[in-house]
PDB file of C-alpha atoms in Angstrom:
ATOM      1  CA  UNK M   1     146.911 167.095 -62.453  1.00  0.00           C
ATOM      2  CA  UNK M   2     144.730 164.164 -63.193  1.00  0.00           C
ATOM      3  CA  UNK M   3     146.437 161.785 -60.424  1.00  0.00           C
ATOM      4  CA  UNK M   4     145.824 165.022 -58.063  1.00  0.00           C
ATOM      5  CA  UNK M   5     142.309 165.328 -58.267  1.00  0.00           C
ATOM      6  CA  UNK M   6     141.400 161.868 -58.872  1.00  0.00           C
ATOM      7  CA  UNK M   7     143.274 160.613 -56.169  1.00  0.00           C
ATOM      8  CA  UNK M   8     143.222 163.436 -53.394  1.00  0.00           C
ATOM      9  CA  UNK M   9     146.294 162.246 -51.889  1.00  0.00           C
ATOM     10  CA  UNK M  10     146.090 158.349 -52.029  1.00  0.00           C
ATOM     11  CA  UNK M  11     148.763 156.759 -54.307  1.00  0.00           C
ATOM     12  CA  UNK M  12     148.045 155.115 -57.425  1.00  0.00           C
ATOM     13  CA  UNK M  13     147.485 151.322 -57.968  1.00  0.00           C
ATOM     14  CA  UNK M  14     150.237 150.725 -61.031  1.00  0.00           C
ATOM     15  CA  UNK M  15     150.042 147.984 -63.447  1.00  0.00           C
ATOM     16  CA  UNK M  16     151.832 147.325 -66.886  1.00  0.00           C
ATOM     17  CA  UNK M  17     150.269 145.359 -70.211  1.00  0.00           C
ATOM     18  CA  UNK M  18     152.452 144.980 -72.940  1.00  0.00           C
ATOM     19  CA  UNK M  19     154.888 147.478 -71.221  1.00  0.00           C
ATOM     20  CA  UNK M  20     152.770 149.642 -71.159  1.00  0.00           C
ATOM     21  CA  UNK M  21     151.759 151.937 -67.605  1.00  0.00           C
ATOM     22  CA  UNK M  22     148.578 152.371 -66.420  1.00  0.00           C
ATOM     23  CA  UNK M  23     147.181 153.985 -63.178  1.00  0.00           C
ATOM     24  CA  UNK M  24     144.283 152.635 -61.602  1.00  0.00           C
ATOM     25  CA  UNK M  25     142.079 155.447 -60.658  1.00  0.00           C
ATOM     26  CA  UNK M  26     139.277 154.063 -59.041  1.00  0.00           C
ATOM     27  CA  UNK M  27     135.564 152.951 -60.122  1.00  0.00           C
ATOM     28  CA  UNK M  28     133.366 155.432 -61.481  1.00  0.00           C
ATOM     29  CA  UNK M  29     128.765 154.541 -62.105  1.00  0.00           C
ATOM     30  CA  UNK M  30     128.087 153.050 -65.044  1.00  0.00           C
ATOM     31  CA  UNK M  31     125.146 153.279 -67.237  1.00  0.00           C
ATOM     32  CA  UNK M  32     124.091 149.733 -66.521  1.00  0.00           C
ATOM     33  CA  UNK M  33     123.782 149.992 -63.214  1.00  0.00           C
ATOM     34  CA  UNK M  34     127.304 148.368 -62.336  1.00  0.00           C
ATOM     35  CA  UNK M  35     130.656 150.106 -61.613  1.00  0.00           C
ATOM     36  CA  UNK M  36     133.375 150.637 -64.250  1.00  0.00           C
ATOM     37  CA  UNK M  37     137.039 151.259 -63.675  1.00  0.00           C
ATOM     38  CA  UNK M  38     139.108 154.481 -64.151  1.00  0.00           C
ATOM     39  CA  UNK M  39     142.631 154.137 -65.635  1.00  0.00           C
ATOM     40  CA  UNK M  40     144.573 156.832 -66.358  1.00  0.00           C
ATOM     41  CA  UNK M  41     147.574 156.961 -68.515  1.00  0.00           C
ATOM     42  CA  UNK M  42     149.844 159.359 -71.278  1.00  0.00           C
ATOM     43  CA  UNK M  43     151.184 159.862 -74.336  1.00  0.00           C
ATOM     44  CA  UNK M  44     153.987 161.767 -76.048  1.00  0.00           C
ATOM     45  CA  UNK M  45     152.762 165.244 -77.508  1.00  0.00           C
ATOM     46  CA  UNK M  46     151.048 165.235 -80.894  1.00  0.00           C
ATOM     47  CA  UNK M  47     148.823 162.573 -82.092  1.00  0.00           C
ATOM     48  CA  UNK M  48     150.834 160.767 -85.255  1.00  0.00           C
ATOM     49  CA  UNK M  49     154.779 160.259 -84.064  1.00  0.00           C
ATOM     50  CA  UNK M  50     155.638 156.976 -82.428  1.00  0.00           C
ATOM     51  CA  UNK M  51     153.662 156.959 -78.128  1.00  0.00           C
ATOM     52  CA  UNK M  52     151.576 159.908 -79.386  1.00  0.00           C
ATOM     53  CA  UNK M  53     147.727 160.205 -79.103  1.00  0.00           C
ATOM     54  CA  UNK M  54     146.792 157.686 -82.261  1.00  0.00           C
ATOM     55  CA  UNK M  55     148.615 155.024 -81.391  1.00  0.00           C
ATOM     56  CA  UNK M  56     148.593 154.704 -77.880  1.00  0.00           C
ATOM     57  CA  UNK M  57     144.848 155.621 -77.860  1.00  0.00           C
ATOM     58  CA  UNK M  58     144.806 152.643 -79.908  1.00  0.00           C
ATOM     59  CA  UNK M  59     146.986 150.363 -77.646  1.00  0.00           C
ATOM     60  CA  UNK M  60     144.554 151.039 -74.599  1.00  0.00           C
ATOM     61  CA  UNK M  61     141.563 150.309 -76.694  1.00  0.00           C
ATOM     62  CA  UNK M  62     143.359 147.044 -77.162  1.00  0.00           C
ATOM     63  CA  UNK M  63     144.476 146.723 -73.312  1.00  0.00           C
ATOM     64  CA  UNK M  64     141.564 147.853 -71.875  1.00  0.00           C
ATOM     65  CA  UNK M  65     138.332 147.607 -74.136  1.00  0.00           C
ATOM     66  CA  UNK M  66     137.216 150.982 -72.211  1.00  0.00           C
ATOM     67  CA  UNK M  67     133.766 152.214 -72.937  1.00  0.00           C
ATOM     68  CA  UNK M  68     134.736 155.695 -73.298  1.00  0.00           C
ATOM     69  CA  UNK M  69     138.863 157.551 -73.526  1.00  0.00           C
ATOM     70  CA  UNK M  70     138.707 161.157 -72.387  1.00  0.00           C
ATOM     71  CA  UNK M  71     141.497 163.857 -72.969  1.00  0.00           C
ATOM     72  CA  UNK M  72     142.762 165.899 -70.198  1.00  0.00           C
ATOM     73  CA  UNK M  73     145.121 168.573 -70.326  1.00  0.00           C
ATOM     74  CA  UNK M  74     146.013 172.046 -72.056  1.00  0.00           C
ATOM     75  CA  UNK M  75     145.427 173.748 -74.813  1.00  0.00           C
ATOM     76  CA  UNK M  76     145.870 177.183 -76.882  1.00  0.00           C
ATOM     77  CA  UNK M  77     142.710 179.266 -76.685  1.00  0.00           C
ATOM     78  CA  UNK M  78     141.174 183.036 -77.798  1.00  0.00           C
ATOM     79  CA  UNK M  79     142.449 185.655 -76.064  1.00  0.00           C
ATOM     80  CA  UNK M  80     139.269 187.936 -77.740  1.00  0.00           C
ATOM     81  CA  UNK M  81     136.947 185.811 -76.417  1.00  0.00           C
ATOM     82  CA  UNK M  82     138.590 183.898 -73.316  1.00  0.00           C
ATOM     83  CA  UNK M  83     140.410 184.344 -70.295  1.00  0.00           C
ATOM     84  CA  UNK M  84     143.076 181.827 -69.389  1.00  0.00           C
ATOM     85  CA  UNK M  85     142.378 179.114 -67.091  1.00  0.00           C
ATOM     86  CA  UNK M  86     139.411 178.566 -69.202  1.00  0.00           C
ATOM     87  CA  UNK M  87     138.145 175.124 -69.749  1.00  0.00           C
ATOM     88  CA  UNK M  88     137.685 173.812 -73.414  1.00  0.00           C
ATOM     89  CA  UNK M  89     134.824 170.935 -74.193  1.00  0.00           C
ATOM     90  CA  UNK M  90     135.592 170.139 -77.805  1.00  0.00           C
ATOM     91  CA  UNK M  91     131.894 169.071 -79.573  1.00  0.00           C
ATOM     92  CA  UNK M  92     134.130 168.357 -82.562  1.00  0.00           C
ATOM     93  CA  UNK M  93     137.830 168.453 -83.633  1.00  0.00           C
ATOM     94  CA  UNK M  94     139.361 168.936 -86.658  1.00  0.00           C
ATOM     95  CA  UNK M  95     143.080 168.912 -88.017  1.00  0.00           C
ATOM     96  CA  UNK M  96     144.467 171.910 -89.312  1.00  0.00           C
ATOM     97  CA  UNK M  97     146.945 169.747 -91.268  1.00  0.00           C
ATOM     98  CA  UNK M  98     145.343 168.222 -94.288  1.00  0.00           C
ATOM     99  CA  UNK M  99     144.628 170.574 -96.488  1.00  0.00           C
ATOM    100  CA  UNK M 100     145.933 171.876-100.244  1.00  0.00           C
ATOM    101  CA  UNK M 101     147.675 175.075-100.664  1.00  0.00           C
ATOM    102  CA  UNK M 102     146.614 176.758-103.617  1.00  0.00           C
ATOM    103  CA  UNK M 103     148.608 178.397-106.081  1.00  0.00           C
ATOM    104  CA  UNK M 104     147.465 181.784-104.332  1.00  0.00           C
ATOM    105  CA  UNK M 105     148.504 181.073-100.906  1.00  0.00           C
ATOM    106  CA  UNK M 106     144.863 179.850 -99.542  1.00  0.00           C
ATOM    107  CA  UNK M 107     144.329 176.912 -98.050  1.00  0.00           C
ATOM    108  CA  UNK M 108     141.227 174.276 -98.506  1.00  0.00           C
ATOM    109  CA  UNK M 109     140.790 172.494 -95.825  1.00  0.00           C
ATOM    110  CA  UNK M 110     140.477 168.765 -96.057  1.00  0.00           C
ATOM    111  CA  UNK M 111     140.043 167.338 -92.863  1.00  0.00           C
ATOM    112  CA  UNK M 112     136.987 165.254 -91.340  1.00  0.00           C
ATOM    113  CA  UNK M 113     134.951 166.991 -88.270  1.00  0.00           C
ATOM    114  CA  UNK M 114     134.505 164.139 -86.000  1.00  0.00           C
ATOM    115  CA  UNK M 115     131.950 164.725 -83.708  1.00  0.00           C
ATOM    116  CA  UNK M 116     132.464 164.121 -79.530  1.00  0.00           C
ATOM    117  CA  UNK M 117     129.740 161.304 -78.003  1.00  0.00           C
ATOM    118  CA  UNK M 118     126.509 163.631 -76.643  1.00  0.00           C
ATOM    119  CA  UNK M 119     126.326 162.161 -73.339  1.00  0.00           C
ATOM    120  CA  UNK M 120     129.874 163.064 -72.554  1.00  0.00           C
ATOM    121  CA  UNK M 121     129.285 166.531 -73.790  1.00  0.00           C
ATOM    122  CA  UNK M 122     126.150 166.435 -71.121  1.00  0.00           C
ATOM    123  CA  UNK M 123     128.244 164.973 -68.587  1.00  0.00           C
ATOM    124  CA  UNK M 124     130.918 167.427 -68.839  1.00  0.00           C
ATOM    125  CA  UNK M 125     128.887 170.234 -68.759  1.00  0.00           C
ATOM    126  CA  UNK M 126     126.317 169.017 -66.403  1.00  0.00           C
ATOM    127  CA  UNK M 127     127.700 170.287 -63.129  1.00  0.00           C
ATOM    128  CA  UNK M 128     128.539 173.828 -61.391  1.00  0.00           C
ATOM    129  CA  UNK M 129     131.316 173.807 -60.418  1.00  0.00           C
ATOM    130  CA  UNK M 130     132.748 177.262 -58.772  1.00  0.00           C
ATOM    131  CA  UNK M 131     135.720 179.218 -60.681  1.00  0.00           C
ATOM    132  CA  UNK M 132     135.821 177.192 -63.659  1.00  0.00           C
ATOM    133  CA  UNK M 133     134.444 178.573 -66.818  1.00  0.00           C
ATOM    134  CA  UNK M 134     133.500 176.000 -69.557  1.00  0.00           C
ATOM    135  CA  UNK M 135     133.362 176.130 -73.350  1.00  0.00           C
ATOM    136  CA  UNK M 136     131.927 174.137 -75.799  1.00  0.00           C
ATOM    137  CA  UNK M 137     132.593 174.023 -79.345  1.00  0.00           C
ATOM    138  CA  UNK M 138     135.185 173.023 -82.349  1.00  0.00           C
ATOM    139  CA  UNK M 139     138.945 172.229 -81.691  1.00  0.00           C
ATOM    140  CA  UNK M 140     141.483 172.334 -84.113  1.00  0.00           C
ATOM    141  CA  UNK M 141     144.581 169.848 -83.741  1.00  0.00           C
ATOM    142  CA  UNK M 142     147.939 169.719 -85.098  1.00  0.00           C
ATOM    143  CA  UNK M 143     151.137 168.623 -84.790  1.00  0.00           C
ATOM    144  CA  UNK M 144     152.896 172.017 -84.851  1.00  0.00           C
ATOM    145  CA  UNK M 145     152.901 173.184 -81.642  1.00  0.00           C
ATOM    146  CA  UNK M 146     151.547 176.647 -82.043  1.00  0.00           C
ATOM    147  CA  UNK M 147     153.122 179.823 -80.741  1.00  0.00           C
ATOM    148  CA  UNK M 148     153.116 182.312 -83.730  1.00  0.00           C
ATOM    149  CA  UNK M 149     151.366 185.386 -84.019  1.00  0.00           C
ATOM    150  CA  UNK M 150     150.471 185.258 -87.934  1.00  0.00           C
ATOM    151  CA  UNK M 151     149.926 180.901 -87.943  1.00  0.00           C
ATOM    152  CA  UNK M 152     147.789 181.983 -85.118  1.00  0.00           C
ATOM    153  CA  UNK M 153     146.081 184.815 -86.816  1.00  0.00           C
ATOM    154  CA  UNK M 154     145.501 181.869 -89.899  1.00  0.00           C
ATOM    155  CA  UNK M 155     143.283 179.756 -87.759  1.00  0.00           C
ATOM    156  CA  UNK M 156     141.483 182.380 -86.320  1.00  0.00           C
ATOM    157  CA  UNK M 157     140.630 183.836 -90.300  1.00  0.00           C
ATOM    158  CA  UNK M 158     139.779 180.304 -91.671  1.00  0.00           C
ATOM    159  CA  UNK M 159     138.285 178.743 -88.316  1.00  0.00           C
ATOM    160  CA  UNK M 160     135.998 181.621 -86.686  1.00  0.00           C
ATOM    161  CA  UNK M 161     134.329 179.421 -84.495  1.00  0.00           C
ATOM    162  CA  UNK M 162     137.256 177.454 -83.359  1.00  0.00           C
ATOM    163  CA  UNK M 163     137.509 177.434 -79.547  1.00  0.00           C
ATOM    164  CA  UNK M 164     141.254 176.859 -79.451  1.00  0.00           C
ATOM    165  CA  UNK M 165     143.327 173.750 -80.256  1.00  0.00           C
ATOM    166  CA  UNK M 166     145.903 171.064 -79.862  1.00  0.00           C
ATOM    167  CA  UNK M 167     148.246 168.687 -80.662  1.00  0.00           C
ATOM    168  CA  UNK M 168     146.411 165.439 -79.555  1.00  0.00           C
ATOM    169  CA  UNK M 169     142.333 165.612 -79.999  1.00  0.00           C
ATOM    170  CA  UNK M 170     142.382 164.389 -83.390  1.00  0.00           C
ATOM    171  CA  UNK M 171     144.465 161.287 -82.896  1.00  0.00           C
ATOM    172  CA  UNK M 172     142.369 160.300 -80.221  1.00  0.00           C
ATOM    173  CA  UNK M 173     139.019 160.909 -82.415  1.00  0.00           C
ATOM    174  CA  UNK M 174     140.433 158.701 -85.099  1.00  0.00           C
ATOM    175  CA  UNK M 175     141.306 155.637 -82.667  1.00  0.00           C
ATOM    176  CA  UNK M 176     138.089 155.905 -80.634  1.00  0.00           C
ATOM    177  CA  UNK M 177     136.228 156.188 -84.013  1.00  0.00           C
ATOM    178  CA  UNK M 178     137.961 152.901 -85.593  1.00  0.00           C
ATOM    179  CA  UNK M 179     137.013 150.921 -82.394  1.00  0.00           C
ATOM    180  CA  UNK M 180     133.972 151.964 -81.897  1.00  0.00           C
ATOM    181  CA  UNK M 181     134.513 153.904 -78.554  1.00  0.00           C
ATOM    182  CA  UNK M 182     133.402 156.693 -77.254  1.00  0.00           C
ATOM    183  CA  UNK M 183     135.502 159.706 -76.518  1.00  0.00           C
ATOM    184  CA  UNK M 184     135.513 163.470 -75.073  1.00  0.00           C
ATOM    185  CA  UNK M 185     138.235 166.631 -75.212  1.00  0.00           C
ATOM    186  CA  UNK M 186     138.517 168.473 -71.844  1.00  0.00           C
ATOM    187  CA  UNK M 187     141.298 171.075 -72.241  1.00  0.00           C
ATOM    188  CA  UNK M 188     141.917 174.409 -70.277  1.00  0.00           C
ATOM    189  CA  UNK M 189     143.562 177.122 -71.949  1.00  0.00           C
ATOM    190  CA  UNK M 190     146.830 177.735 -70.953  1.00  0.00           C
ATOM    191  CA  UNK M 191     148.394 180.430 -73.329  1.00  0.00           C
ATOM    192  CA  UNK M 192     146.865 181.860 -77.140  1.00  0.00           C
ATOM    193  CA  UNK M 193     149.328 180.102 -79.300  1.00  0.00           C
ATOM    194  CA  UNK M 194     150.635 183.298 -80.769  1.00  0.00           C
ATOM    195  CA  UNK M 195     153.993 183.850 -78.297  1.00  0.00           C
ATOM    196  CA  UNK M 196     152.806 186.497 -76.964  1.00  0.00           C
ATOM    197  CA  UNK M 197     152.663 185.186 -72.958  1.00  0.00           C
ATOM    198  CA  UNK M 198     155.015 182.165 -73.439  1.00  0.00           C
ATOM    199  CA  UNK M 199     158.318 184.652 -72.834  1.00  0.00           C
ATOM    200  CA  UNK M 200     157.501 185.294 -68.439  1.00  0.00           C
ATOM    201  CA  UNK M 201     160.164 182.209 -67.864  1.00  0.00           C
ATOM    202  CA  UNK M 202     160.087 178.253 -67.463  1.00  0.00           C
ATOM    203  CA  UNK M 203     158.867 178.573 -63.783  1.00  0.00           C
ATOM    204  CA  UNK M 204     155.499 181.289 -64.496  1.00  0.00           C
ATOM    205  CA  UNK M 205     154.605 179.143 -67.390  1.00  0.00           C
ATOM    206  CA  UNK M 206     155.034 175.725 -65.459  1.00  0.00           C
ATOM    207  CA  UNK M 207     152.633 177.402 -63.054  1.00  0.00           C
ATOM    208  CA  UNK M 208     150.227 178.444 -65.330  1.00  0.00           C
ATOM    209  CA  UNK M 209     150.137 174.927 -67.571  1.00  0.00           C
ATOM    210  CA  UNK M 210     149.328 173.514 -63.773  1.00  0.00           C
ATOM    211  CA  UNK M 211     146.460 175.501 -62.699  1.00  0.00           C
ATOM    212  CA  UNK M 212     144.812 174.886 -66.290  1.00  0.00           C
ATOM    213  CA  UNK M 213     145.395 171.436 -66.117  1.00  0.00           C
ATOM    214  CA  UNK M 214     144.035 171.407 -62.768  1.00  0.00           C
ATOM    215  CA  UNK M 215     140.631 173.145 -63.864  1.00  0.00           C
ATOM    216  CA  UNK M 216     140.681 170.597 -66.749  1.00  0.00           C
ATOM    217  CA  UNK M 217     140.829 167.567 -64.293  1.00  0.00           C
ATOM    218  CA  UNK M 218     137.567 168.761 -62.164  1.00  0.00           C
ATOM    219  CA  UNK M 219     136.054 169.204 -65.579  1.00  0.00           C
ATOM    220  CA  UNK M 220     136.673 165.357 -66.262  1.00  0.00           C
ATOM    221  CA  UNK M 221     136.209 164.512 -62.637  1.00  0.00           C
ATOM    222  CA  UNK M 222     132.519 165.672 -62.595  1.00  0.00           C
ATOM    223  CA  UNK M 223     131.875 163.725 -65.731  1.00  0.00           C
ATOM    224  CA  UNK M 224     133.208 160.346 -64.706  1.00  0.00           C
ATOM    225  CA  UNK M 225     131.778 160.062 -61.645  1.00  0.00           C
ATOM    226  CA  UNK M 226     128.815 163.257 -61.371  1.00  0.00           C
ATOM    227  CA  UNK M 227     130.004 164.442 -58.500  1.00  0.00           C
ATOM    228  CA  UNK M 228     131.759 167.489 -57.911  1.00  0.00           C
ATOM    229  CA  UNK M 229     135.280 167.255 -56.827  1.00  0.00           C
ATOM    230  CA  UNK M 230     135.874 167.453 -53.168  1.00  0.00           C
ATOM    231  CA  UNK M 231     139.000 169.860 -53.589  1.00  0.00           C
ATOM    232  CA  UNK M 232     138.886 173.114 -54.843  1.00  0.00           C
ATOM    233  CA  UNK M 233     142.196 174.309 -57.365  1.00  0.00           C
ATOM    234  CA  UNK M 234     142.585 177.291 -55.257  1.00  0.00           C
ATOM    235  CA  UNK M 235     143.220 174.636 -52.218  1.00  0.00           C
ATOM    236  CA  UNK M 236     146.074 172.545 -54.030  1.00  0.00           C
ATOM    237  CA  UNK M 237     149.746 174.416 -53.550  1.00  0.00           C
ATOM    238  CA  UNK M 238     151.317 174.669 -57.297  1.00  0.00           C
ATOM    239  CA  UNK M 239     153.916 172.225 -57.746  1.00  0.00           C
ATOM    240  CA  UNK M 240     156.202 171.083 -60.452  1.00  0.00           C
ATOM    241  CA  UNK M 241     154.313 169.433 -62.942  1.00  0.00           C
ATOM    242  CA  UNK M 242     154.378 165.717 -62.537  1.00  0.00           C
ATOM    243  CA  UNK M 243     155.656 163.841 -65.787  1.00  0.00           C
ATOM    244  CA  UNK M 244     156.330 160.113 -66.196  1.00  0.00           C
ATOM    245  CA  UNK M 245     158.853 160.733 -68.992  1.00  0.00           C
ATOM    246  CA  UNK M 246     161.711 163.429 -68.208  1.00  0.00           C
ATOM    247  CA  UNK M 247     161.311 166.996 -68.040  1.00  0.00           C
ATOM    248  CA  UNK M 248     161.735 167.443 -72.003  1.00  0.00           C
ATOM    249  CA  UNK M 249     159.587 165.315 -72.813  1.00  0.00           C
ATOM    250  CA  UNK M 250     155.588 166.823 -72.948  1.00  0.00           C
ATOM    251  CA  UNK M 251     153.295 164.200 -72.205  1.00  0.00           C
ATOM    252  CA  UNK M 252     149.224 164.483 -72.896  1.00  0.00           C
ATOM    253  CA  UNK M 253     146.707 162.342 -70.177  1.00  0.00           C
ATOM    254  CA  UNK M 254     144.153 160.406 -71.053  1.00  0.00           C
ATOM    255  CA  UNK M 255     141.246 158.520 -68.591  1.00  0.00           C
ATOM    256  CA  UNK M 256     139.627 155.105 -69.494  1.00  0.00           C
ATOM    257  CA  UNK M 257     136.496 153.958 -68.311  1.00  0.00           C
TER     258      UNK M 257
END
């Protein structure tokens, strides 16, 4: 989705550092007054197993010395308070994972809120930009990938103003945080974690992970470069999602500039 609306057709410049791929976007203004590249790349879903979010969020800070990472992709969202296709702007993230279970059964939660850079919050909302909806606000992260009704029905109890969540926002927080870089969520909701829409086959779901990815790409788009995207999502023909690893593998995108 990213290389599709970033690109518009035109093929990717590919490079390698380390072993590591990288796809050179283009150049996108800077706040100095000079250009700065866009490079795209992935990681393996999750953010703390080997080519997940943490560590290869920390490998590009060490390739590339970006000024800013940015997230781009899917997420689980609130079916009482969204509609899918929605597009997530996390202002802060927050794992689900650390935590100590009381003797009762309750939780208490542990985990650091790490707070998104303001300007890219600004930027990302800064735009109209026709059939997307955007919301701000806190995203949980994980690395179970979510799709029960009562682990569902947890968050939403002990995180009320949760937006949705992930597997990968709070790996890439932590990285960007350690380097001093700055760094943004942009996630479209794709399904509400709870099973209930995830059973309407391989090829509906494909579809629908597509078209949210899609909305979350213009998102990004109008915040790297503050210009609306010249392509609308209703214009691009669904296609098989395009992965870099094989088809069982889920893979999370990231931009660098």
């Amino acid at each position: 989705a990213v290389l599709d609306v970033f690109l518009q057709g035109r093929e990717p410049h590919n490079f390698l550092i380390d072993g590591f791929p990288y796809d050179y976007l283009g150049d996108a203004p800077g706040d100095d007054g000079h250009t700065r590249p866009v490079i795209a790349f992935e990681c393996q879903m999750g953010s703390l197993r080997s080519g997940a979010a943490l560590p290869r969020v920390a490998d590009a800070i060490r390739h590339l010395r970006p000024y800013a990472v940015i997230a781009v992709g899917i997420a689980f969202g609130d079916k009482r308070k969204q509609k899918l296709a929605d597009v997530l702007i996390a202002d802060q993230v927050q794992s689900y994972e650390s935590a100590r279970l009381n003797p009762d059964g309750k939780h208490r939660w542990r985990s650091e809120r790490p707070a998104a850079e303001p300007r890219w919050l600004e930027r990302s909302t800064r735009l109209p930009l026709q059939g997307i909806t955007r919301r701000k606000g806190l995203l949980l992260c994980g690395e179970l990938l979510v799709d029960n009704p009562d682990f569902r029905k947890l968050l939403a109890d002990e995180f009320p103003q949760a937006i949705g969540g992930d597997m990968e926002s709070f790996g890439l927080a932590v990285a960007c945080n350690q380097a001093n870089v700055h760094w943004a969520v942009i996630k479209a909701v794709c399904d509400w974690g709870d099973g209930s829409i995830n059973s309407d086959g391989d090829a509906r779901k494909t579809t629908r992970q597509r078209h949210a990815a899609l909305k979350a790409a213009r998102v990004a788009y109008s915040a790297v470069f503050l210009e609306v995207p010249p392509v609308a999502p209703s214009e691009t023909p669904p296609e098989p999602v395009r992965l870099s690893m094989p088809p069982a593998t889920a893979v999370s995108q990231f931009l660098v500039t």
